[in-house]
Coordinates of C-alpha atoms and ligand atoms in Angstrom, one line a residue:
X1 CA -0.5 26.2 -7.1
X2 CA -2.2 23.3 -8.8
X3 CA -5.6 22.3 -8.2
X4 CA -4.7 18.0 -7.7
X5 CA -7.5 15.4 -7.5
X6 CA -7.0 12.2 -5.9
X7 CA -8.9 9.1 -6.7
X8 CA -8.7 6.0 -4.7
X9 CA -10.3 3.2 -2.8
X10 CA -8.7 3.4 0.4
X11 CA -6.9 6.1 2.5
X12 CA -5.9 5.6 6.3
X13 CA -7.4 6.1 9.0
X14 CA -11.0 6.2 7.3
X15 CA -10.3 3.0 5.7
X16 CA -7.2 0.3 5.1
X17 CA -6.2 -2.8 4.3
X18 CA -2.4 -1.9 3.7
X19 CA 0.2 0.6 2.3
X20 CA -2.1 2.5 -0.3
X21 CA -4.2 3.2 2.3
X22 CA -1.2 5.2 4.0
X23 CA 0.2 6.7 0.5
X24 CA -3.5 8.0 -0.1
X25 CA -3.6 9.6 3.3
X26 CA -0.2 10.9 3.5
X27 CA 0.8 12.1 -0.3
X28 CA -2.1 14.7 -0.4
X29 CA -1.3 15.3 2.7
X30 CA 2.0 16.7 1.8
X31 CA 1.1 18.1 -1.5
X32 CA -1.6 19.9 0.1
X33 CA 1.2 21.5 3.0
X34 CA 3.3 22.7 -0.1
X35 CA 0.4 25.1 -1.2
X36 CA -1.2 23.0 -3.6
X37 CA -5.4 22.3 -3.6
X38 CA -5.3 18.7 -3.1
X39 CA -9.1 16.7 -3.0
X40 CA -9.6 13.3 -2.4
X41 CA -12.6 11.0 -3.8
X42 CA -13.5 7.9 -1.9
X43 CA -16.0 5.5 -1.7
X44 CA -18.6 6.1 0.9
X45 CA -18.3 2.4 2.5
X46 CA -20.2 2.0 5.7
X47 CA -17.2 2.5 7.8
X48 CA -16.2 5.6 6.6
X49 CA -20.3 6.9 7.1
X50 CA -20.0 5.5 10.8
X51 CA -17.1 6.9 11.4
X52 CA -16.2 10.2 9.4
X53 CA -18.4 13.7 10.9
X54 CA -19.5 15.9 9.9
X55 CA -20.7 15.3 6.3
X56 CA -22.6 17.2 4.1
X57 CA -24.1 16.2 1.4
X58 CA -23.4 18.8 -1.4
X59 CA -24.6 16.8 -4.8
X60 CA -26.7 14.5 -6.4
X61 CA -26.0 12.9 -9.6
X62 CA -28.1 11.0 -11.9
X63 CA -26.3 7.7 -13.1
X64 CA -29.4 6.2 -14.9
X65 CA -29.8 3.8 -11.6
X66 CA -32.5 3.5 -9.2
X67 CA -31.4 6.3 -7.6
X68 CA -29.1 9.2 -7.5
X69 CA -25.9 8.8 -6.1
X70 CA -25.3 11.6 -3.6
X71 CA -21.9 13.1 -3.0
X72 CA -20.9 13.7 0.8
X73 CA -18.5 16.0 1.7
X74 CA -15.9 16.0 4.7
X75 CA -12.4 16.6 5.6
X76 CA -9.6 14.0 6.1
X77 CA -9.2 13.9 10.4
X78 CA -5.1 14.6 10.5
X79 CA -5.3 16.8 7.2
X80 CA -8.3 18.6 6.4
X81 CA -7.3 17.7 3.0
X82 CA -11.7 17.7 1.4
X83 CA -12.9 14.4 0.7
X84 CA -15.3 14.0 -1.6
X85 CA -17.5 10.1 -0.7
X86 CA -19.3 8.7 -3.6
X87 CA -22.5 7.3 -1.9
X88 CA -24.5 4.4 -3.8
X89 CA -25.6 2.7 -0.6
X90 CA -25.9 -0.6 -2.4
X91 CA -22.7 -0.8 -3.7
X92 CA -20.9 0.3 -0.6
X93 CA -23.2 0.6 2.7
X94 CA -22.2 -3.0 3.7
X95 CA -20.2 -5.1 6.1
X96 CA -16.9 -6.0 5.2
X97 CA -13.9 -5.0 3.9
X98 CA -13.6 -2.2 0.8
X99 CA -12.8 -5.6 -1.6
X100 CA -14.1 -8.5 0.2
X101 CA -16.5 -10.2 2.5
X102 CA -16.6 -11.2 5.8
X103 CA -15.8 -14.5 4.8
X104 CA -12.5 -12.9 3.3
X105 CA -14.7 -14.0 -0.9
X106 CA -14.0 -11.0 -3.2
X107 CA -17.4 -9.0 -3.5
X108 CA -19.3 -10.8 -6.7
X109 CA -19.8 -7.2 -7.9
X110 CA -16.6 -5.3 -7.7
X111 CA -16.5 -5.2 -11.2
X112 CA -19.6 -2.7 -10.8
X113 CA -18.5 -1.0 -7.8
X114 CA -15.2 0.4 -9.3
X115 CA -17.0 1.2 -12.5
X116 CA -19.8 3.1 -10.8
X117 CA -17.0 5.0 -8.5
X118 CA -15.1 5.7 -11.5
X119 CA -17.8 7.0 -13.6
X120 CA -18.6 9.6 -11.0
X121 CA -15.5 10.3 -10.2
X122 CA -15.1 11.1 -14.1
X123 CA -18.0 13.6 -13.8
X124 CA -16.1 15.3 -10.8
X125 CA -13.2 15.9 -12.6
X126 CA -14.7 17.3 -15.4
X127 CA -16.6 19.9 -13.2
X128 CA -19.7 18.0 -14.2
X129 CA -20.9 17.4 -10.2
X130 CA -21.8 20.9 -9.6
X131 CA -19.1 20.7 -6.5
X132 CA -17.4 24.3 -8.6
X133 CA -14.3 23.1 -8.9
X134 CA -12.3 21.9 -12.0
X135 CA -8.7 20.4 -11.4
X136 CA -5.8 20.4 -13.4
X137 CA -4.7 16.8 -12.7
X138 CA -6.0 13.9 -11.5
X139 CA -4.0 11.1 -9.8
X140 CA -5.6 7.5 -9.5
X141 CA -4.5 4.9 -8.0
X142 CA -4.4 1.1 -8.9
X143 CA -6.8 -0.9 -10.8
X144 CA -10.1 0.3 -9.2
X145 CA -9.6 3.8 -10.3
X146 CA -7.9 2.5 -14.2
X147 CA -11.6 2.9 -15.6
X148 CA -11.0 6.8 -15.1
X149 CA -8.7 7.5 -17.6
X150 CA -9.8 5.4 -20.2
X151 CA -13.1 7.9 -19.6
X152 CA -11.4 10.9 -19.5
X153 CA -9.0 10.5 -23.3
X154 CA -12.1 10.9 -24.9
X155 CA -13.3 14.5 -23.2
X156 CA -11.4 17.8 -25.0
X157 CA -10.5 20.0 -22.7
X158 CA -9.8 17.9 -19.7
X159 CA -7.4 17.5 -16.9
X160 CA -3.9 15.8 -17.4
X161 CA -3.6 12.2 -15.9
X162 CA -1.4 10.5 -13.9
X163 CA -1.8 6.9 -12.9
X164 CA 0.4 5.1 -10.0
X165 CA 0.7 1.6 -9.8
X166 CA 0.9 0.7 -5.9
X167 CA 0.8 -3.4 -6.9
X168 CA 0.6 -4.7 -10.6
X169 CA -0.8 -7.9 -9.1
X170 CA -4.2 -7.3 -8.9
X171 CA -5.4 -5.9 -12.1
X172 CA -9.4 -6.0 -11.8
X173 CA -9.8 -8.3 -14.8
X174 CA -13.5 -9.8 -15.8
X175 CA -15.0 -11.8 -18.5
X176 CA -16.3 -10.0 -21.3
X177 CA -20.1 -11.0 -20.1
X178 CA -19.5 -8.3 -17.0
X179 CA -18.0 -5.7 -20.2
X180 CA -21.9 -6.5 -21.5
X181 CA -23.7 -6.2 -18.4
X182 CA -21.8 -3.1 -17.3
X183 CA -22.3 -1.6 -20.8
X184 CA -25.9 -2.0 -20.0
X185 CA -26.0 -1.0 -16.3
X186 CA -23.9 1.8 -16.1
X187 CA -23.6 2.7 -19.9
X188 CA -19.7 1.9 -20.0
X189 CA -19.0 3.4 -23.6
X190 CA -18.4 0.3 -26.6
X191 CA -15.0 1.8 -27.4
X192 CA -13.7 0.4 -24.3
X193 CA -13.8 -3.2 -25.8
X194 CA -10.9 -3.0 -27.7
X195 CA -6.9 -4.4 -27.6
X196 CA -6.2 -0.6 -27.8
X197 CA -8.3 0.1 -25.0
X198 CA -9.2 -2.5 -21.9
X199 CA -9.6 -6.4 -24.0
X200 CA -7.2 -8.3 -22.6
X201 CA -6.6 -11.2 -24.0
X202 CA -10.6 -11.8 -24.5
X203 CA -11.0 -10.0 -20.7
X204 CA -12.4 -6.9 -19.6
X205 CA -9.1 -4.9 -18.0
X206 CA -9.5 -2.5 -15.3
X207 CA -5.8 -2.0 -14.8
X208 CA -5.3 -1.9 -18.3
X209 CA -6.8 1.3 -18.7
X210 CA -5.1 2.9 -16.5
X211 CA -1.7 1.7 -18.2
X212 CA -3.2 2.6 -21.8
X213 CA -4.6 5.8 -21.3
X214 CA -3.3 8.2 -18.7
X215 CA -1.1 10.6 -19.3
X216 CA 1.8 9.5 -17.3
X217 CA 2.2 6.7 -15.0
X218 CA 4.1 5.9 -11.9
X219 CA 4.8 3.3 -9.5
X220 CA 6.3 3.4 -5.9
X221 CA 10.1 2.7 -6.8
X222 CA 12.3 3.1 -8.7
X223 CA 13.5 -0.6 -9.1
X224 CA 9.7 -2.4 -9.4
X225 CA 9.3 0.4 -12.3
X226 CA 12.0 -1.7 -13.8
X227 CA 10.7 -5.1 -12.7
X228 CA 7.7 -4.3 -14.2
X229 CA 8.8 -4.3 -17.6
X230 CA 10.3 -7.7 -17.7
X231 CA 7.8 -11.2 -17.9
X232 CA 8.8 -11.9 -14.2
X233 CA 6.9 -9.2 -12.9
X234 CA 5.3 -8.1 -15.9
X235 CA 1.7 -10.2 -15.8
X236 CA 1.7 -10.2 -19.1
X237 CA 1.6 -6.6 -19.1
X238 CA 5.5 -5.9 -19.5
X239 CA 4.9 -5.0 -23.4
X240 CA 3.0 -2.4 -22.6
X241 CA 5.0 -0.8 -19.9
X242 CA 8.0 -1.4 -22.2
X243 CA 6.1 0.8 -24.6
X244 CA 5.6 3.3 -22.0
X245 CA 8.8 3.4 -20.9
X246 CA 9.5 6.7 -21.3
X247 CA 5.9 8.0 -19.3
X248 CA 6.7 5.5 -17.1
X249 CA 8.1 7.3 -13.6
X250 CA 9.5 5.4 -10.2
X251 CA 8.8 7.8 -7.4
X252 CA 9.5 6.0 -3.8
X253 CA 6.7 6.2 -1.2
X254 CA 7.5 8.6 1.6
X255 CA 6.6 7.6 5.7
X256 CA 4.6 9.5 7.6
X257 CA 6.5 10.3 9.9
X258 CA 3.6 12.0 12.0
X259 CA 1.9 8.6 12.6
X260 CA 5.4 6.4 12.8
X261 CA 7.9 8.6 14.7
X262 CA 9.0 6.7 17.9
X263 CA 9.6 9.7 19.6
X264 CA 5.8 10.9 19.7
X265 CA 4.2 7.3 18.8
X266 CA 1.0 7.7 21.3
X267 CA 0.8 3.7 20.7
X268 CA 4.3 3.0 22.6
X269 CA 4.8 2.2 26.0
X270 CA 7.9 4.1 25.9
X271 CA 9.0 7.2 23.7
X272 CA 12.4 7.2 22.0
X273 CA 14.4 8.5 19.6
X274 CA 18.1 7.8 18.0
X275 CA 19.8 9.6 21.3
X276 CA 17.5 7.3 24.1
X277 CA 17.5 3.9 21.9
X278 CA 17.7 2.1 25.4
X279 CA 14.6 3.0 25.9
X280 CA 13.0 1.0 23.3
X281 CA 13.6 -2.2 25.8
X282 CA 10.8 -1.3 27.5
X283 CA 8.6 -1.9 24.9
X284 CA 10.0 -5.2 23.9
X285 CA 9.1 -6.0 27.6
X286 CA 5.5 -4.8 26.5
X287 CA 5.3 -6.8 23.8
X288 CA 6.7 -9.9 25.6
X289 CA 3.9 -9.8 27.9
X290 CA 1.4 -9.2 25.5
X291 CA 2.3 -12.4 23.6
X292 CA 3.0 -14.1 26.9
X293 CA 6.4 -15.0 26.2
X294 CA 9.3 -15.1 28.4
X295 CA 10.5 -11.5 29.8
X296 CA 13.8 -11.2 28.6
X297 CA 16.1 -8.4 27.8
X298 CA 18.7 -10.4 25.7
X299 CA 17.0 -12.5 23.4
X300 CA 16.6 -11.1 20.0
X301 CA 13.3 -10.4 18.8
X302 CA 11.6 -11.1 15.4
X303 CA 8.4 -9.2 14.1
X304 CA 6.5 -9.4 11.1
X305 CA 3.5 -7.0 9.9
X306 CA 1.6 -7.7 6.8
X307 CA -0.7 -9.1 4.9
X308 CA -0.2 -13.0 4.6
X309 CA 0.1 -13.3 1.0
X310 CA 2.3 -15.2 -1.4
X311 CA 3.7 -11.5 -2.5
X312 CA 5.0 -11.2 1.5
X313 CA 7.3 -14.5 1.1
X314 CA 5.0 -16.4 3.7
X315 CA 6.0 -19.7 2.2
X316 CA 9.7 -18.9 2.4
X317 CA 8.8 -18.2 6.1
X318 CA 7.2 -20.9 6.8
X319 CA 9.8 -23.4 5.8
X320 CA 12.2 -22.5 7.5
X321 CA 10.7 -21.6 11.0
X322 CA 10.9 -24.8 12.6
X323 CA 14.8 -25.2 11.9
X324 CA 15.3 -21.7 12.9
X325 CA 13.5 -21.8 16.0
X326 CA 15.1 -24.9 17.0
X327 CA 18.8 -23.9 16.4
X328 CA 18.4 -20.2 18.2
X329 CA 17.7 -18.2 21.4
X330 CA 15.1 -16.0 19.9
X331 CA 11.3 -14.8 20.0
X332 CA 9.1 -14.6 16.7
X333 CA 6.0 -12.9 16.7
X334 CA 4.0 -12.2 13.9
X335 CA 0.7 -10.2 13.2
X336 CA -1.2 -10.4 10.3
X337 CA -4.4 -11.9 7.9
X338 CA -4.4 -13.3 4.6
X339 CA -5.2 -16.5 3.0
X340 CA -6.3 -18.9 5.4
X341 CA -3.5 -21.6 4.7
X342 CA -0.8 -19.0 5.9
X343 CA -2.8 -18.0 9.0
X344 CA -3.2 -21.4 9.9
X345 CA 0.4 -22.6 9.2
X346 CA 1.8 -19.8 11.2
X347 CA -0.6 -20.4 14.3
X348 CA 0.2 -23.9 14.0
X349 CA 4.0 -22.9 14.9
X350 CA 2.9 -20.4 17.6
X351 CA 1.2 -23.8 19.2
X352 CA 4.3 -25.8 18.5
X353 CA 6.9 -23.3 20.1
X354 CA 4.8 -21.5 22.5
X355 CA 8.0 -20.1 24.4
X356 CA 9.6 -18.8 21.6
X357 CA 6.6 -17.8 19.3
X358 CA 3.4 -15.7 19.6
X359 CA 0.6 -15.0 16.1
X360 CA -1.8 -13.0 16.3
X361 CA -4.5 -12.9 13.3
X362 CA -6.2 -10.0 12.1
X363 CA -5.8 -6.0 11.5
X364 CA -4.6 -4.2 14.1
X365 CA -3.1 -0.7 14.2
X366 CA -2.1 -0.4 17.9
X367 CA -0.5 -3.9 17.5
X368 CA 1.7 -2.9 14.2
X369 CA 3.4 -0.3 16.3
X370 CA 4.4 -2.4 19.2
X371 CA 5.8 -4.8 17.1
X372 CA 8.0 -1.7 15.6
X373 CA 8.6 -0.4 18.4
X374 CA 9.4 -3.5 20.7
X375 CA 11.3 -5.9 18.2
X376 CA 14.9 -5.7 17.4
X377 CA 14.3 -7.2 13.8
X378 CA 12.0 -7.0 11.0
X379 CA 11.2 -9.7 8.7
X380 CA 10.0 -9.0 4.9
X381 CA 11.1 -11.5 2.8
X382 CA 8.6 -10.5 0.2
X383 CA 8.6 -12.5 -3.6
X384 CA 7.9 -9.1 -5.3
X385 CA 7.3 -5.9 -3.1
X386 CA 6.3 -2.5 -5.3
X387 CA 7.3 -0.3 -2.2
X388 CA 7.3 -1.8 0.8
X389 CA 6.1 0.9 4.0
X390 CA 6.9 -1.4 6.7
X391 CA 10.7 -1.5 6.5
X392 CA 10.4 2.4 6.3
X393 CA 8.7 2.3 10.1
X394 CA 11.2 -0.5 11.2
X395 CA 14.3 2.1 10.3
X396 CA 12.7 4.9 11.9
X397 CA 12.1 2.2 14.9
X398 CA 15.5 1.1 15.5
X399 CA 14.3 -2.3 14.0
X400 CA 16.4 -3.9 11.8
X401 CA 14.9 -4.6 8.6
X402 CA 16.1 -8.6 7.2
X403 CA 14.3 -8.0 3.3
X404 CA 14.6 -9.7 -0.1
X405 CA 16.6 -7.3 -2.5
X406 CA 13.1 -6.8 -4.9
X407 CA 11.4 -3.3 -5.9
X408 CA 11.2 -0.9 -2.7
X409 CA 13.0 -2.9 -0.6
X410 CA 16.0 -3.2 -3.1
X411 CA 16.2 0.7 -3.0
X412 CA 16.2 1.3 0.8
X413 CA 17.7 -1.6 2.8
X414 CA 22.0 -1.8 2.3
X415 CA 23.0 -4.9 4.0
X416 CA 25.8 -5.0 6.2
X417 CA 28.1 -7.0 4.3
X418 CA 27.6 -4.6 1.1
X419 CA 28.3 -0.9 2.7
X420 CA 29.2 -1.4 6.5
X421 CA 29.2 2.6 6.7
X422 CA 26.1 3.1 5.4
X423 CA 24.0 0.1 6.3
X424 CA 20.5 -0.3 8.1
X425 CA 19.8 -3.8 7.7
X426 CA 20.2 -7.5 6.3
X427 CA 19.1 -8.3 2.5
X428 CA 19.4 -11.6 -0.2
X429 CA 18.3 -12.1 -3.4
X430 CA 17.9 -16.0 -4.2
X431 CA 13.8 -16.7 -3.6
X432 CA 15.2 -19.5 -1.0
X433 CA 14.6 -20.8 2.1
X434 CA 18.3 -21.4 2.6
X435 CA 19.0 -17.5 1.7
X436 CA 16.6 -16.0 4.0
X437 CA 17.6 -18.6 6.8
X438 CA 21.4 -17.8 6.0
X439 CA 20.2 -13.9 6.2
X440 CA 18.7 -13.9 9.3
X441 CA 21.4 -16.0 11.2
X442 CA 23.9 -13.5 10.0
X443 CA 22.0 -10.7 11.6
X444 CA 22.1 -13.1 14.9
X445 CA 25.9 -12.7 14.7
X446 CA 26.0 -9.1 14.4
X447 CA 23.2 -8.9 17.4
X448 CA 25.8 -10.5 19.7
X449 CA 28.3 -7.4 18.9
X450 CA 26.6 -4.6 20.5
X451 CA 28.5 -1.6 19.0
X452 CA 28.4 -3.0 15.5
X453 CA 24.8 -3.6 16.0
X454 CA 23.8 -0.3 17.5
X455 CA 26.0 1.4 14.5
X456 CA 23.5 -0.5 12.4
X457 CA 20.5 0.8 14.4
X458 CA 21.6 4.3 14.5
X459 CA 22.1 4.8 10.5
X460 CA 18.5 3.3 10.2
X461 CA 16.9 5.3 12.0
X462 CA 18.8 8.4 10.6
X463 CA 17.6 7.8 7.5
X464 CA 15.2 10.4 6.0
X465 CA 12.4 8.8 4.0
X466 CA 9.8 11.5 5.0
X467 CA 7.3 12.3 1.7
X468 CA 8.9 15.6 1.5
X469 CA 11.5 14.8 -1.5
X470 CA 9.1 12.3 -3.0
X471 CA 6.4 14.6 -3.2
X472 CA 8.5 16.9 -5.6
X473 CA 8.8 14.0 -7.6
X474 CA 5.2 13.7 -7.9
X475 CA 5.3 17.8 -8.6
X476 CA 7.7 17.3 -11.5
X477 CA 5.3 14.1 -13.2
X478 CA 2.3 16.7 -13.0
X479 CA 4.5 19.2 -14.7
X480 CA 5.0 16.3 -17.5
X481 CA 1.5 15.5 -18.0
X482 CA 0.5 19.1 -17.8
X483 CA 3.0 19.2 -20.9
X484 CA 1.1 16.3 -22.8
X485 CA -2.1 17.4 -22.1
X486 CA -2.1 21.0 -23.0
X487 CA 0.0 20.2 -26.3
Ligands
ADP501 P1 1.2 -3.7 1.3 O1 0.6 -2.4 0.9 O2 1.6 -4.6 0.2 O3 0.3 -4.5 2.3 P2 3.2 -2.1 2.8 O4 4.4 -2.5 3.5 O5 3.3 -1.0 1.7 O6 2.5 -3.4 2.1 O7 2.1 -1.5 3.8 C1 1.4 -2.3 4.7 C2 0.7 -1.3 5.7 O8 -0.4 -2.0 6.2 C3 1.6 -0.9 6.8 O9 1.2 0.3 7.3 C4 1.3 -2.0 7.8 O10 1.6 -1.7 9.1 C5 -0.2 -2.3 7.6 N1 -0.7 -3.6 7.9 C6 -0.6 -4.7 7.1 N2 -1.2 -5.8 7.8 C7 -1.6 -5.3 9.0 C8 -2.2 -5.9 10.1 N3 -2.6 -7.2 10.1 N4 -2.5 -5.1 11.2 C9 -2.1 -3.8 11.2 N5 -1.5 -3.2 10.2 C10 -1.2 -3.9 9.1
GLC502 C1 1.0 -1.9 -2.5 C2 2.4 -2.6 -2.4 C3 3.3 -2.0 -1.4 C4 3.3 -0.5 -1.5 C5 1.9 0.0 -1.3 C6 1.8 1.5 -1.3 O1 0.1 -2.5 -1.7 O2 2.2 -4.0 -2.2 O3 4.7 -2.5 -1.7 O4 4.1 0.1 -0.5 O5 1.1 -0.5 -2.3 O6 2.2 2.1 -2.5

C-alpha cells in the first residue's frame, strides 16, 4: 500500500474546464480502489466552498501573508478519496473560472495563485501541515503544480516525485519582474532563478520545474511522449525532455466508465449498450429536438465537444463546413467555448444552415452526453491532442470517432481502411482541410452500408479503455521514483 498525494488545480465534478479535470477525479479514484491511500489537494475556489459539504477545517498555516491560509478538509462526492482545499480567500474566493475571468482574461495574478497553492501544498507533503500524514509520492499535475518539485529537490528526506504533463501548451511562464515580486511576497527561494532550475529564456518557468526536477515524469500517451521531444511539439522544451528521455513515461488516460457508460448514463433519454445499439436512435431524436433540427432517423449525425481552441483543429473545421454541409444529407451540431473568434464563426454557420446545423456555446455536462449518446459520429480533428477523453466516450457510445492521427488519438482510433477487423473509427494525418473533408466523406460511405457500419460500432464500443490497466502503469512509475529517491 502506498500513501499517494495528488496535486492539481482541477478535478470533476467539484470543478472543470476539460479532461484533467476527469483524470484528477478518476485516477485517484482507481488507485485508491486498488488499496492504496490516495489524497487530493485542491484549491478552495468559490465553487468548490459553495458546493462541496461538509468541510472541516483541520489547519492553519502561516505563509507570511495577511493571514493564515486554512486548510479544509472533505471527501471527493463519487469516491471519498480526502481532499485537502487550500483556502486563501483572495486568491481563490472569486467569480470565474479556476484560470480566467468572466470575461474569459487570464486572472492578472495566476502567477501568485499557483505559487501560493504550491507552496502549501509543499508543506503538506512534507508533513509540515500538522494534517499527520506523510506520503511517499506525490503526483502533480501540469504547470500550476511544476513549482512543487522544484520545492521539494532541496528537502532530504522527502517523498519521490512524479510529474504528468496533461498539455505542454500552457506552460505558466512570467517575466522575471513576477520571479521578484513573488520572491518578495511569498518568499520563492533565489535558487529558482536559474537555466538549471525555472529561467527560461530570461522568463520565470512554472512548467519548467516540473520537467527539471521531479523524479519521473509522464504524459497521457504514449505517442505525445514522443511528440514532445521533437521542435514541432516541443515549445522549445523538446531538449529537455530529450534529456529526460529515459524518466520520461507515456501512460494513456483511462474513462470513467462510471460517469460515461451508456448503459447506466442517468443523462440519456435512452439506456443502451453493445447488444440494444438500436436504442441509441432515440436519443438522436432527443438531440434533434433539442437543437430544433429536423427529426430524422436516417441522416447521419455529427457532434463535437470541446474546448474551441486552435489545439481542437477549429480552423480546419471551419473551412470546410460550408462545402461539406452543402454537398451532404447530414446534421452538425457542436457544443463548446473558447476563443471568441471560433464561437462566433461556428454560430455564424449554425445561422447560415439552420436545418442542418445547431451551436450551442458554453460548458455543459448534461449536453456532452447527449451529443455522445445521440450522434452517430464524432469529430476531433485536433492539431496536437496529449490524450484526447472525448473519443474514449464516443467508442463506448457507439459514436464513431473521425480524429487526426496525433498523440492519444493516434494510439486509440484504427481507421477503417488500415485494419477493417479491428477498427472503431476514421483517422488522417495531413493538417488539411481537404484531409479531414476527404475523412469524413469516407465515413458517409461506410454509414450507407449498415452491416459494415454497425461492425465498426460494435468493436468501438468493445474496446476496454477503463483506468484499470493504466493505473498499474502509474503503480510501476511510483515504483521508479521510489527507486530514485530512496537511492
Ligand atoms: P481537453 O482536456 O484538451 O479539453 P479532453 O478530450 O481530454 O480534452 O477532455 C475534455 C473533457 O471536457 C471531456 O470530458 C469533455 O466532455 C469536456 N468538455 C469540454 N468542453 C465542454 C463543454 N463545452 N461542455 C461540456 N463538457 C465539455
Ligand atoms: C489535456 C489534454 C487532453 C488530455 C487531458 C487529460 O487537457 O489537452 O488531450 O486528455 O489533458 O490528460
Amino acid at each position: 500500500m502506498k500513501k499517494i498525494l495528488f496535486i492539481a488545480s482541477e478535478a470533476a465534478p467539484l470543478v472543470k474546464t476539460g479532461g484533467l479535470g476527469d483524470v484528477v477525479s478518476s485516477l485517484p479514484s482507481t488507485l485508491k480502489k486498488l488499496g492504496h491511500d490516495v489524497r487530493l489537494v485542491l484549491p478552495a475556489y468559490r465553487i468548490i466552498l459553495a458546493d462541496l459539504q461538509p468541510l472541516t477545517m483541520v489547519a492553519t498555516i502561516d505563509m507570511g501573508l495577511e493571514y493564515s491560509i486554512r486548510i479544509l478538509q472533505g471527501t471527493m462526492p463519487d469516491s471519498s478519496v480526502p481532499v485537502w482545499l487550500i483556502d486563501s480567500p483572495t486568491h481563490f474566493d472569486r467569480d470565474g473560472g479556476p484560470y480566467i475571468d468572466i470575461n474569459g482574461d487570464d486572472w492578472p495574478d495566476n502567477a501568485e495563485r499557483f505559487a501560493l497553492f504550491s507552496l502549501v501544498a509543499e508543506r503538506i507533503a512534507l508533513n509540515q501541515a500538522k494534517l499527520n500524514w506523510q506520503p511517499d509520492i506525490v503526483n502533480c499535475n501540469d504547470w500550476q503544480t511544476g513549482l512543487v518539485p522544484a520545492l521539494l529537490v532541496a528537502h532530504t528526506p522527502r517523498p519521490a516525485t512524479v510529474f504528468t504533463i496533461h498539455n505542454l501548451a500552457y506552460q505558466g511562464i512570467y517575466s522575471h519582474d513576477t520571479f521578484k515580486f513573488l520572491q518578495q511576497r511569498l518568499q520563492l527561494p533565489e535558487r529558482l532563478w536559474s537555466v538549471e532550475s525555472m529561467e527560461f529564456h530570461g522568463m520565470f518557468s512554472f512548467m519548467k520545474g516540473g520537467l527539471i526536477h521531479a523524479d519521473i515524469l509522464n504524459t497521457v500517451s504514449p505517442t505525445y511522449a514522443e511528440e514532445i521531444c521533437t521542435t514541432e511539439f516541443g515549445y522549445g522544451l523538446d531538449g529537455l525532455l530529450t534529456h529526460r528521455r529515459e524518466q520520461l513515461f507515456g501512460i494513456l488516460n483511462g474513462a470513467d466508465y462510471t460517469t460515461w457508460n451508456p448503459a447506466t448514463d442517468p443523462y440519456l433519454h435512452s439506456n443502451f449498450d453493445i447488444d440494444s445499439i438500436e436504442k441509441k436512435s432515440a436519443n438522436k431524436k432527443v438531440l434533434q429536438n433539442y437543437f430544433k433540427l429536423p427529426i430524422r432517423a436516417d441522416i447521419p449525425m455529427l457532434g463535437m465537444v470541446g474546448r474551441l481552441v486552435e489545439q481542437k483543429g477549429c480552423d480546419l473545421v471551419l473551412a470546410i463546413l460550408d462545402e461539406l454541409l452543402n454537398k451532404h444529407d447530414i446534421q452538425f451540431v457542436v457544443l463548446g467555448s473558447g476563443e471568441k473568434k471560433f464561437e462566433s464563426a461556428f454560430s455564424q454557420v449554425a445561422k447560415n444552415f439552420s436545418e442542418k446545423m445547431a451551436v450551442q456555446i458554453g460548458f455543459s455536462e448534461d449536453l456532452a452526453h447527449h451529443i455522445e449518446g445521440g450522434c452517430d459520429m464524432f469529430i476531433m480533428p485536433s492539431r496536437f491532442e496529449p490524450c484526447g477523453l472525448n473519443q474514449l466516450y464516443s467508442l463506448r457510445y457507439g459514436t464513431v470517432p473521425i480524429v487526426r492521427q496525433t498523440g492519444g488519438l493516434a494510439d486509440t482510433v484504427i481507421d477503417d481502411n488500415v485494419d477493417p477487423a479491428q477498427a472503431n473509427g476514421f483517422s488522417f494525418y495531413d493538417q488539411t482541410p481537404v484531409a479531414l473533408l476527404n475523412t469524413i466523406e469516407r465515413a458517409l460511405l461506410v454509414f450507407k452500408d449498415k452491416t459494415r457500419w454497425t461492425t465498426l460500432v460494435q468493436q468501438g464500443m468493445n474496446a476496454d479503455y477503463s483506468w484499470n490497466h493504466s493505473a498499474q502503469q502509474y503503480l510501476d512509475i511510483y515504483n521508479k521514483a521510489l527507486g530514485i529517491v530512496n537511492k
